[in-house]
Amino acid sequence: MIFKYGDNVDTDVIIPARYLATSEPAELAQYCMLDIDDTFKDKVVAGDLIVAGKNFGCGSSREHAPIAIKASGIKCVIAKSFARIFYRNAINIGLAILECEEAVDKIQPTDEVEIDFATGEIKNLTKNEIYKSQPFPEFMQKIMEADGLVGYIKNNKMKG
Amino acid sequence: MKMTMTQKILASHAGLEYVEAGQLIEVDLDMVLGNDITTPVAIKEFDKIGVSEVFDKSKVVIVPDHFAPAKDIQAATQCKCVREFSYDKEIENYFEVGEMGIEHALIPEKGLALPGDVIIGADSHTCTYGALGAFSTGVGSTDMAAGMATGKSWFKVPSAIKFNLINKPTKYVSGKDIILHIIGLIGVDGALYQSMEFVGDGIKNLSMDSRLTMANMAIEAGAKNGIFEVDDITIQYLKDKTDKEYIIYKADEDAIYDKEITIDLSKVRPTISCPHSPDNTKTIDELEKIKIDQVIIGSCTNGRLEDLRMASDILKGKKVAKGVRTIIFPGTQQIYLDAIEEGIITNLVQAGCVMSTPTCGPCLGGHMGILAAGEKAVTTTNRNFVGRMGHIESEIYLASPAVAAASAITGFISNPEQI
């Protein structure tokens, strides 16, 4: 299913600081989105999407936020725009994110959606529509392919 | 060459003559910073990279300040994790309880952040050091790990908004009011991915403490960094803190900006961010009568000597209103000591305030002043998101130390000009 949220979803609601005394992904997932959506944890299943407005992930630099979302099983976050630290963190830990205003405006929670990460195309199978987002630059695609920055550095070290 | 201050610093650290907005570059780092919340995650990633040493023992800085002194067993475990890593890797700038402070108050005081530096920190308020003319930005734990291992980081070169500050602020208006005013003007994503460059004749009327407060909250407008032009005030501030040489970068005359905004500092009023967003600002003159339960003066935004001095000047010889818990957090041990010597602490305690050790504490809802459902607080911290300081039905009003101190006396959000 698709979880839809508004503008400026901050990292304090994605994972409240009172749960930051751990960095275990599975434990963080237990509290993901709790302060704006206390049903999220029980409803979310692997492969679901989050669709949100502008400036998603604003606030704190806590990497626990994308970690909690990824560990919840969310396949991709589509937003009108992302706060910059969240954007970096998501790429660095290998959580897929796409910026696309049209997709956010048109996708409804019950729609079935398919994503082609190579082209940036978001296909709404329910409405039979295609929304185009910018695919990542090649450099970032390589980081994502290596499941994050650490994998990327290791790959490069081996080559060098 | 058409480069902004930020672009010139980034170009120099990338070994390039020229960079332009949008370009992806790899830069050499002068400092990599972490705290007790973000460093444990970075250590896990660092271990996966498979290097045995950090890139430079003098350029990694670790400060346990968020949940330190440890608030519970889990926090103690995280503090232990960063302590052991710091000893094992012989990190020269690891600051234990007793030496530490709130990281963004401590690092400028220790002379560790210098003009022209490129600094990353696994804490969003790392942008604070832009007050000293550095390029300094918040990142996550994986970037911290990669920075510790390689001494490098990648960036997309930001474009910039130029803030031309003119004239002089009035007596009770400080950096906090100015930055809240600016965030109210442009919004919480008003500078998304951009630099906020502060220049103009007005900056000579802003103390270093005010500049640190302003650069600190650049992230609250979504900015990659905030940066001040270096002047005599900066040079004077650094004089007794470092003997290292540094390079002063100035924007080119023909630098390209996305936007230029002039702020007349003499017209800025005491400004408050109402729940639940830093851009939901009102001037003190527009605000209705709001009863409060708690006042917090401190944090990486406003826990410096000038902030405590302002609170003390207003609270001296007066009492905080019955029922208003007024908690003061000096930013560092040195600030605490200076405040004792100046008599500031005596004034505050006699007025009914309570002193805390330096810690981020309640700012992020950690400990030392959490709010219950329905409670309202005036705080000098930086974020008023839902649930940030405790219960999701509590309310946070962000303000300057002057407004916070005045409000402590009356029990309502109050104008310091009228106390």
Coordinates of C-alpha atoms in Angstrom, one line a residue:
Chain A
M1 CA 0.0 0.0 0.0
I2 CA 0.9 3.6 -0.2
F3 CA 1.3 5.9 2.8
K4 CA 0.6 9.5 1.9
Y5 CA 1.8 12.4 4.0
G6 CA 2.0 16.2 3.7
D7 CA 4.8 18.8 3.5
N8 CA 7.8 19.1 5.9
V9 CA 7.7 15.6 7.4
D10 CA 10.6 16.0 9.8
T11 CA 13.0 13.5 11.1
D12 CA 11.7 14.0 14.7
V13 CA 8.4 12.4 13.6
I14 CA 10.0 9.8 11.3
I15 CA 11.9 8.6 14.4
P16 CA 11.4 10.5 17.6
A17 CA 14.6 11.2 19.6
R18 CA 13.3 9.4 22.6
Y19 CA 14.0 6.2 20.6
L20 CA 17.5 7.2 19.5
A21 CA 19.3 5.4 22.3
T22 CA 19.6 2.5 19.9
S23 CA 20.7 2.2 16.3
E24 CA 19.3 -1.3 15.6
P25 CA 17.3 -1.1 12.4
A26 CA 14.6 -3.6 13.4
E27 CA 14.1 -1.8 16.7
L28 CA 14.0 1.7 15.1
A29 CA 11.3 0.4 12.6
Q30 CA 9.0 -0.3 15.6
Y31 CA 8.7 3.5 16.2
C32 CA 8.9 4.7 12.6
M33 CA 6.4 7.5 11.8
L34 CA 4.9 7.0 15.3
D35 CA 4.3 10.7 16.1
I36 CA 2.3 11.4 12.9
D37 CA 0.9 8.0 12.1
D38 CA 0.6 5.5 14.9
T39 CA -0.9 2.9 12.5
F40 CA 2.1 2.9 10.2
K41 CA 4.0 0.2 12.0
D42 CA 1.1 -2.3 12.0
K43 CA 0.0 -1.6 8.4
V44 CA 3.3 -1.4 6.5
V45 CA 4.5 -4.5 4.6
A46 CA 7.7 -5.0 2.5
G47 CA 7.5 -3.3 -0.9
D48 CA 5.2 -0.4 0.3
L49 CA 5.7 3.2 -0.7
I50 CA 5.7 6.5 1.1
V51 CA 4.4 9.5 -1.0
A52 CA 4.9 12.9 0.6
G53 CA 5.0 16.7 -0.1
K54 CA 7.9 19.0 -0.1
N55 CA 11.0 19.1 2.2
F56 CA 10.6 15.4 3.3
G57 CA 13.1 14.6 6.1
C58 CA 13.8 18.1 7.3
G59 CA 15.5 18.7 10.6
S60 CA 18.0 16.5 12.3
S61 CA 20.8 14.7 10.5
R62 CA 19.9 11.4 12.2
E63 CA 20.6 8.6 9.8
H64 CA 18.2 6.6 12.0
A65 CA 15.4 8.2 10.0
P66 CA 16.1 6.6 6.6
I67 CA 17.3 3.4 8.4
A68 CA 13.9 3.1 10.2
I69 CA 12.0 3.6 6.9
K70 CA 14.2 1.1 5.1
A71 CA 13.9 -1.4 7.9
S72 CA 10.1 -1.0 7.9
G73 CA 10.1 -2.5 4.4
I74 CA 9.4 0.7 2.4
K75 CA 10.7 0.3 -1.1
C76 CA 10.9 3.9 -2.1
V77 CA 9.9 7.4 -0.9
I78 CA 8.5 9.7 -3.5
A79 CA 8.3 13.3 -2.5
K80 CA 8.0 16.8 -4.1
S81 CA 11.4 17.6 -2.6
F82 CA 13.7 16.2 0.1
A83 CA 15.7 18.0 2.8
R84 CA 19.3 17.7 1.8
I85 CA 20.8 15.7 4.7
F86 CA 18.0 13.2 4.4
Y87 CA 18.6 13.0 0.7
R88 CA 22.3 12.2 1.2
N89 CA 21.6 9.7 4.0
A90 CA 19.0 7.8 2.0
I91 CA 21.5 7.4 -0.9
N92 CA 24.3 6.5 1.5
I93 CA 22.3 3.7 3.1
G94 CA 20.7 2.5 -0.1
L95 CA 17.0 3.7 0.5
A96 CA 15.5 4.6 -2.9
I97 CA 14.0 8.1 -3.1
L98 CA 12.6 10.0 -6.1
E99 CA 11.5 13.6 -6.5
C100 CA 8.3 14.0 -8.6
E101 CA 5.6 16.6 -8.0
E102 CA 3.1 15.1 -10.4
A103 CA 3.3 11.6 -8.9
V104 CA 2.7 13.1 -5.4
D105 CA -0.3 15.0 -6.6
K106 CA -1.9 12.1 -8.5
I107 CA -1.1 8.9 -6.6
Q108 CA -3.8 7.8 -4.2
P109 CA -3.2 5.5 -1.3
T110 CA -5.0 2.5 -3.0
D111 CA -3.2 2.9 -6.4
E112 CA -0.9 0.2 -7.6
V113 CA 2.5 1.7 -8.6
E114 CA 5.6 0.4 -10.3
I115 CA 8.9 2.2 -10.5
D116 CA 11.7 1.9 -13.0
F117 CA 14.8 3.3 -11.2
A118 CA 17.0 3.3 -14.4
T119 CA 14.7 5.7 -16.2
G120 CA 13.0 7.4 -13.2
E121 CA 9.6 6.4 -14.6
I122 CA 6.8 6.0 -12.0
K123 CA 3.9 3.9 -13.5
N124 CA 0.5 4.2 -11.9
L125 CA -1.1 0.9 -13.0
T126 CA -4.5 1.7 -11.5
K127 CA -4.9 5.1 -13.3
N128 CA -2.8 3.9 -16.3
E129 CA -0.5 7.0 -16.0
I130 CA 3.2 7.5 -16.2
Y131 CA 5.0 10.2 -14.2
K132 CA 8.6 11.1 -15.0
S133 CA 11.2 11.9 -12.3
Q134 CA 14.9 12.6 -12.8
P135 CA 17.0 9.4 -12.5
F136 CA 20.0 9.7 -10.2
P137 CA 23.3 11.0 -11.7
E138 CA 25.6 8.0 -12.7
F139 CA 27.8 8.6 -9.6
M140 CA 24.8 8.2 -7.2
Q141 CA 23.5 5.2 -9.2
K142 CA 26.8 3.5 -8.5
I143 CA 26.4 4.2 -4.8
M144 CA 22.9 2.8 -4.8
E145 CA 24.0 -0.2 -6.7
A146 CA 26.6 -0.9 -4.1
D147 CA 23.8 -0.7 -1.5
G148 CA 25.2 2.5 -0.1
L149 CA 28.4 4.6 0.3
V150 CA 30.3 2.1 2.3
G151 CA 29.9 -0.6 -0.4
Y152 CA 30.9 2.0 -3.0
I153 CA 34.1 2.9 -1.2
K154 CA 35.0 -0.8 -0.8
N155 CA 34.4 -1.4 -4.5
N156 CA 36.6 1.6 -5.4
K157 CA 39.3 0.5 -3.0
M158 CA 39.5 -2.9 -4.6
K159 CA 39.8 -1.4 -8.0
G160 CA 42.4 1.1 -6.9
Chain B
M1 CA 35.6 34.4 -11.5
K2 CA 31.9 34.6 -10.5
M3 CA 32.2 32.4 -7.4
T4 CA 30.5 32.8 -4.0
M5 CA 32.4 32.5 -0.7
T6 CA 31.2 28.9 -0.4
Q7 CA 32.1 28.0 -4.0
K8 CA 35.6 29.4 -3.5
I9 CA 36.3 27.4 -0.4
L10 CA 34.9 24.2 -2.1
A11 CA 37.0 24.8 -5.2
S12 CA 40.2 25.2 -3.2
H13 CA 39.5 21.9 -1.3
A14 CA 38.7 20.1 -4.6
G15 CA 42.0 21.3 -6.2
L16 CA 40.0 23.2 -8.8
E17 CA 40.4 26.7 -10.1
Y18 CA 36.7 27.1 -10.6
V19 CA 33.5 25.4 -9.7
E20 CA 29.9 26.3 -10.5
A21 CA 26.5 25.5 -8.9
G22 CA 25.3 21.9 -9.6
Q23 CA 28.8 20.5 -10.2
L24 CA 29.6 17.2 -8.3
I25 CA 33.0 17.4 -6.6
E26 CA 35.1 15.5 -4.1
V27 CA 36.8 17.7 -1.5
D28 CA 39.4 17.3 1.2
L29 CA 38.1 17.7 4.8
D30 CA 39.6 19.8 7.6
M31 CA 37.4 18.3 10.2
V32 CA 35.0 15.4 10.7
L33 CA 32.7 15.6 13.7
G34 CA 30.3 13.3 15.5
N35 CA 28.3 13.0 18.8
D36 CA 27.0 10.2 21.0
I37 CA 23.9 9.6 18.9
T38 CA 25.4 9.6 15.4
T39 CA 28.9 8.3 16.0
P40 CA 27.8 4.7 17.1
V41 CA 26.1 4.3 13.7
A42 CA 29.2 5.8 12.0
I43 CA 31.5 3.3 13.9
K44 CA 29.5 0.4 12.5
E45 CA 29.9 1.7 9.0
F46 CA 33.6 2.6 9.6
D47 CA 34.3 -1.0 10.6
K48 CA 32.7 -2.3 7.4
I49 CA 35.0 -0.1 5.2
G50 CA 37.9 -2.1 6.6
V51 CA 40.5 0.5 7.4
S52 CA 42.2 0.4 10.8
E53 CA 43.0 4.1 11.3
V54 CA 41.2 7.3 10.9
F55 CA 42.6 9.6 8.2
D56 CA 44.0 12.1 10.7
K57 CA 43.8 11.8 14.5
S58 CA 43.8 15.5 14.9
K59 CA 41.0 16.2 12.5
V60 CA 38.3 13.9 13.9
V61 CA 36.3 15.4 16.7
I62 CA 33.9 13.4 18.9
V63 CA 31.7 15.0 21.6
P64 CA 29.2 13.0 23.6
D65 CA 26.6 15.8 24.4
H66 CA 23.1 14.7 23.4
F67 CA 22.3 12.1 26.0
A68 CA 25.4 12.8 28.1
P69 CA 25.9 12.6 31.0
A70 CA 24.3 9.3 30.2
K71 CA 20.5 9.5 30.9
D72 CA 19.9 5.8 31.0
I73 CA 21.6 2.4 30.4
Q74 CA 21.1 2.6 26.6
A75 CA 22.7 6.1 26.5
A76 CA 25.5 4.9 28.7
T77 CA 26.1 2.1 26.2
Q78 CA 26.3 4.5 23.3
C79 CA 28.6 6.8 25.2
K80 CA 30.8 3.9 26.0
C81 CA 30.9 2.9 22.4
V82 CA 32.2 6.3 21.2
R83 CA 34.6 6.5 24.2
E84 CA 36.2 3.2 23.4
F85 CA 36.4 4.0 19.7
S86 CA 38.0 7.3 20.5
Y87 CA 40.7 5.8 22.7
D88 CA 41.3 2.9 20.3
K89 CA 41.8 5.3 17.4
E90 CA 43.7 7.8 19.5
I91 CA 41.3 10.6 18.6
E92 CA 43.0 13.8 19.9
N93 CA 39.8 15.8 20.1
Y94 CA 37.5 13.5 22.1
F95 CA 35.9 15.5 24.9
E96 CA 34.7 13.5 27.9
V97 CA 32.1 14.8 30.4
G98 CA 34.0 17.4 32.4
E99 CA 35.9 18.7 29.3
M100 CA 33.0 18.6 26.9
G101 CA 30.2 21.0 26.1
I102 CA 27.5 21.2 23.5
E103 CA 29.5 20.4 20.4
H104 CA 28.7 23.6 18.5
A105 CA 29.5 25.8 21.5
L106 CA 32.7 23.9 22.3
I107 CA 34.4 23.6 18.9
P108 CA 34.6 27.4 18.1
E109 CA 35.7 28.0 21.7
K110 CA 38.6 25.5 21.3
G111 CA 39.7 27.2 18.0
L112 CA 39.1 24.0 16.1
A113 CA 37.0 25.6 13.3
L114 CA 38.7 28.2 11.2
P115 CA 37.9 30.5 8.3
G116 CA 38.2 28.7 4.9
D117 CA 37.9 25.2 6.4
V118 CA 35.7 22.5 5.0
I119 CA 34.0 20.7 7.9
I120 CA 31.4 17.9 8.0
G121 CA 29.6 16.8 11.1
A122 CA 27.1 14.1 11.8
D123 CA 24.8 16.6 13.4
S124 CA 22.6 19.0 11.4
H125 CA 23.7 22.1 13.3
T126 CA 27.3 21.7 12.1
C127 CA 26.4 24.6 9.9
T128 CA 27.2 26.8 13.0
Y129 CA 30.9 27.2 12.0
G130 CA 29.9 29.2 9.0
A131 CA 29.9 32.1 11.4
L132 CA 33.7 31.9 11.3
G133 CA 33.8 31.9 7.5
A134 CA 34.2 28.1 7.1
F135 CA 32.2 25.9 4.8
S136 CA 30.5 23.6 7.3
T137 CA 27.6 21.3 6.9
G138 CA 25.6 18.6 8.5
V139 CA 25.7 15.0 7.2
G140 CA 24.7 11.6 8.3
S141 CA 26.6 8.8 10.0
T142 CA 27.7 7.0 6.9
D143 CA 29.2 10.3 5.5
M144 CA 30.9 10.7 8.9
A145 CA 32.3 7.1 8.6
A146 CA 33.5 7.7 5.0
G147 CA 35.0 11.0 6.1
M148 CA 36.9 9.4 9.0
A149 CA 38.2 6.7 6.7
T150 CA 39.2 8.7 3.7
G151 CA 39.4 12.4 4.7
K152 CA 37.2 13.2 1.7
S153 CA 33.5 13.8 1.0
W154 CA 31.4 14.4 -2.2
F155 CA 29.3 17.5 -2.6
K156 CA 27.0 19.1 -5.2
V157 CA 28.3 22.7 -5.4
P158 CA 25.4 24.8 -4.0
S159 CA 24.1 28.0 -5.4
A160 CA 23.5 30.8 -2.9
I161 CA 21.2 33.4 -1.5
K162 CA 22.9 36.6 -0.5
F163 CA 21.6 38.3 2.6
N164 CA 22.7 41.9 2.7
L165 CA 22.5 43.0 6.3
I166 CA 22.3 46.7 7.0
N167 CA 22.1 49.0 10.0
K168 CA 22.1 48.1 13.7
P169 CA 19.6 46.0 15.7
T170 CA 17.9 47.5 18.8
K171 CA 18.9 46.7 22.3
Y172 CA 16.9 43.5 22.9
V173 CA 17.2 42.1 19.3
S174 CA 20.0 39.6 18.8
G175 CA 21.0 37.0 16.2
K176 CA 18.2 34.7 17.2
D177 CA 15.5 37.3 16.3
I178 CA 17.2 38.0 13.0
I179 CA 17.5 34.4 11.9
L180 CA 13.9 33.6 13.0
H181 CA 12.8 36.7 11.0
I182 CA 14.7 35.4 8.0
I183 CA 13.3 31.8 8.3
G184 CA 9.8 33.3 8.6
L185 CA 10.5 35.3 5.4
I186 CA 11.8 32.5 3.2
G187 CA 10.3 29.4 4.8
V188 CA 11.7 26.1 6.2
D189 CA 12.7 25.1 2.6
G190 CA 13.5 28.6 1.5
A191 CA 17.2 27.9 1.1
L192 CA 16.9 24.2 0.2
Y193 CA 20.3 22.8 -1.1
Q194 CA 21.6 26.5 -1.1
S195 CA 24.1 28.5 0.8
M196 CA 23.0 31.5 2.9
E197 CA 25.8 34.1 2.6
F198 CA 25.6 36.9 5.1
V199 CA 27.4 40.1 4.1
G200 CA 26.9 43.9 4.4
D201 CA 27.7 46.8 6.7
G202 CA 25.3 45.4 9.3
I203 CA 27.4 42.4 10.2
K204 CA 29.9 44.7 12.1
N205 CA 27.0 45.2 14.5
L206 CA 26.7 41.5 15.2
S207 CA 28.8 39.9 17.9
M208 CA 30.4 36.5 17.2
D209 CA 27.8 34.9 19.5
S210 CA 25.0 36.4 17.4
R211 CA 26.6 35.2 14.2
L212 CA 27.0 31.6 15.6
T213 CA 23.3 31.6 16.5
M214 CA 22.4 32.7 12.9
A215 CA 24.6 30.3 11.1
N216 CA 23.5 27.5 13.4
M217 CA 19.9 27.9 12.2
A218 CA 20.6 28.0 8.5
I219 CA 19.6 24.3 8.4
E220 CA 16.1 25.4 9.6
A221 CA 15.7 27.1 6.3
G222 CA 16.8 23.9 4.6
A223 CA 20.3 25.4 3.7
K224 CA 23.4 23.4 3.0
N225 CA 25.4 26.0 4.9
G226 CA 25.2 29.5 6.3
I227 CA 28.4 31.6 6.1
F228 CA 29.5 35.1 7.2
E229 CA 32.2 37.2 5.6
V230 CA 35.3 37.3 7.8
D231 CA 36.0 40.6 9.4
D232 CA 37.9 42.2 12.4
I233 CA 35.3 40.7 14.8
T234 CA 36.1 37.2 13.5
I235 CA 39.9 37.8 13.6
Q236 CA 39.7 39.2 17.1
Y237 CA 37.6 36.2 18.3
L238 CA 40.2 33.7 17.0
K239 CA 43.2 35.6 18.3
D240 CA 43.5 33.8 21.6
K241 CA 42.0 30.5 20.4
T242 CA 44.4 29.4 17.7
D243 CA 47.9 30.1 16.3
K244 CA 47.1 28.2 13.1
E245 CA 47.1 30.1 9.9
Y246 CA 43.9 30.4 7.9
I247 CA 42.7 31.7 4.6
I248 CA 40.0 34.3 4.3
Y249 CA 37.8 33.8 1.3
K250 CA 35.6 36.6 -0.1
A251 CA 32.9 36.2 -2.8
D252 CA 33.9 37.5 -6.2
E253 CA 32.5 40.9 -7.1
D254 CA 30.6 39.2 -10.0
A255 CA 29.5 36.2 -8.0
I256 CA 26.2 34.7 -9.2
Y257 CA 23.4 34.5 -6.6
D258 CA 19.9 32.9 -7.0
K259 CA 18.5 35.8 -5.0
E260 CA 19.6 38.8 -3.0
I261 CA 17.7 39.9 0.1
T262 CA 18.3 43.0 2.2
I263 CA 17.6 42.9 5.9
D264 CA 17.4 46.1 7.8
L265 CA 18.5 45.0 11.2
S266 CA 17.2 48.2 12.9
K267 CA 13.6 47.1 11.9
V268 CA 13.8 43.5 13.1
R269 CA 11.5 43.0 16.2
P270 CA 11.8 40.4 18.9
T271 CA 10.6 37.4 16.9
I272 CA 9.0 34.1 18.0
S273 CA 8.5 30.9 16.1
C274 CA 5.1 29.4 17.1
P275 CA 4.2 25.7 17.0
H276 CA 5.0 23.6 15.1
S277 CA 7.4 25.0 12.5
P278 CA 10.4 27.4 12.8
D279 CA 8.9 29.4 9.9
N280 CA 5.6 30.1 11.7
T281 CA 7.0 33.4 13.0
K282 CA 5.3 36.3 14.7
T283 CA 6.8 39.5 16.2
I284 CA 6.3 40.0 19.9
D285 CA 3.9 42.8 19.0
E286 CA 1.7 40.4 17.0
L287 CA 1.6 37.6 19.6
E288 CA -1.5 37.0 21.7
K289 CA -1.2 36.4 25.5
I290 CA 0.3 32.9 25.9
K291 CA 0.7 31.3 29.3
I292 CA 3.8 29.1 29.7
D293 CA 4.9 26.2 31.9
Q294 CA 8.6 26.1 31.2
V295 CA 11.5 28.2 29.9
I296 CA 14.7 26.8 28.5
I297 CA 17.8 29.0 27.9
G298 CA 20.7 27.2 26.3
S299 CA 21.5 24.8 23.5
C300 CA 23.9 24.9 20.5
T301 CA 21.8 27.9 19.3
N302 CA 21.8 30.1 22.4
G303 CA 23.9 28.7 25.2
R304 CA 26.8 31.1 24.9
L305 CA 28.1 33.7 27.4
E306 CA 26.3 36.6 25.7
D307 CA 23.0 34.6 25.9
L308 CA 23.4 33.9 29.6
R309 CA 24.5 37.5 30.2
M310 CA 21.3 38.8 28.5
A311 CA 19.1 36.5 30.6
S312 CA 21.0 37.5 33.8
D313 CA 20.6 41.3 33.0
I314 CA 16.8 40.8 32.7
L315 CA 16.3 38.4 35.6
K316 CA 18.7 40.1 38.1
G317 CA 16.9 41.1 41.3
K318 CA 13.6 39.5 40.0
K319 CA 11.9 36.2 40.5
V320 CA 10.6 33.7 37.9
A321 CA 6.9 33.4 38.0
K322 CA 5.5 30.7 40.3
G323 CA 5.1 27.5 38.5
V324 CA 7.4 28.3 35.6
R325 CA 10.3 25.9 35.5
T326 CA 13.3 27.9 34.1
I327 CA 16.2 25.7 33.2
I328 CA 19.6 27.1 32.0
F329 CA 22.1 25.2 30.0
P330 CA 25.5 26.8 29.7
G331 CA 27.1 25.6 26.4
T332 CA 30.5 24.6 27.8
Q333 CA 32.4 24.3 31.0
Q334 CA 34.3 27.5 30.0
I335 CA 31.1 29.4 29.5
Y336 CA 29.8 28.1 32.8
L337 CA 33.0 29.3 34.6
D338 CA 33.0 32.7 32.9
A339 CA 29.3 33.1 33.9
I340 CA 30.2 32.2 37.5
E341 CA 33.0 34.8 37.5
E342 CA 30.8 37.5 36.1
G343 CA 28.1 36.8 38.7
I344 CA 25.6 35.7 36.1
I345 CA 25.0 32.3 37.7
T346 CA 24.3 33.9 41.1
N347 CA 21.7 36.3 39.5
L348 CA 20.0 33.4 37.7
V349 CA 19.9 31.0 40.6
Q350 CA 18.7 33.8 43.0
A351 CA 15.9 34.5 40.5
G352 CA 14.7 30.9 40.8
C353 CA 16.4 29.4 37.7
V354 CA 17.9 25.9 37.8
M355 CA 21.4 25.2 36.3
S356 CA 22.2 22.1 34.2
T357 CA 25.4 20.6 33.0
P358 CA 26.1 21.4 29.3
T359 CA 23.9 18.9 27.3
C360 CA 21.6 19.0 24.3
G361 CA 19.1 17.5 26.8
P362 CA 15.5 18.8 26.3
C363 CA 16.1 20.4 22.9
L364 CA 15.6 17.1 21.2
G365 CA 13.3 15.6 23.9
G366 CA 16.2 13.7 25.4
H367 CA 16.2 14.5 29.1
M368 CA 16.5 17.4 31.6
G369 CA 13.2 19.1 30.9
I370 CA 10.7 17.1 28.9
L371 CA 7.2 18.4 28.4
A372 CA 3.9 16.7 29.3
A373 CA 0.7 16.8 27.2
G374 CA -0.8 20.3 27.0
E375 CA 2.3 22.1 28.3
K376 CA 3.8 25.1 26.6
A377 CA 7.5 26.2 26.7
V378 CA 9.4 29.2 25.5
T379 CA 12.8 28.0 24.6
T380 CA 16.0 29.4 23.0
T381 CA 16.5 26.1 21.1
N382 CA 16.1 25.6 17.3
R383 CA 13.2 23.3 16.5
N384 CA 9.5 23.3 17.5
F385 CA 8.3 20.3 15.6
V386 CA 5.5 18.1 16.9
G387 CA 6.9 16.1 19.9
R388 CA 10.4 17.6 19.7
M389 CA 10.6 18.3 23.4
G390 CA 8.3 15.6 24.7
H391 CA 4.6 14.8 24.3
I392 CA 3.1 15.3 20.9
E393 CA 0.5 17.5 22.5
S394 CA 3.0 19.9 24.0
E395 CA 3.9 23.2 22.3
I396 CA 7.3 24.9 21.8
Y397 CA 7.8 28.6 21.1
L398 CA 11.3 29.4 19.9
A399 CA 12.7 32.8 21.0
S400 CA 15.8 34.7 22.0
P401 CA 17.3 34.6 25.5
A402 CA 15.9 38.1 26.1
V403 CA 12.3 37.0 25.3
A404 CA 12.8 33.7 27.2
A405 CA 14.0 35.6 30.3
A406 CA 11.3 38.2 30.2
S407 CA 8.7 35.4 29.8
A408 CA 10.1 33.5 32.8
I409 CA 9.3 36.6 35.0
T410 CA 5.8 37.1 33.9
G411 CA 4.7 33.5 33.1
F412 CA 3.5 34.7 29.7
I413 CA 5.4 35.1 26.5
S414 CA 6.7 38.7 27.0
N415 CA 8.5 41.6 25.5
P416 CA 11.9 42.2 27.2
E417 CA 11.5 45.9 26.3
Q418 CA 8.6 46.1 28.8
I419 CA 10.2 44.4 31.8

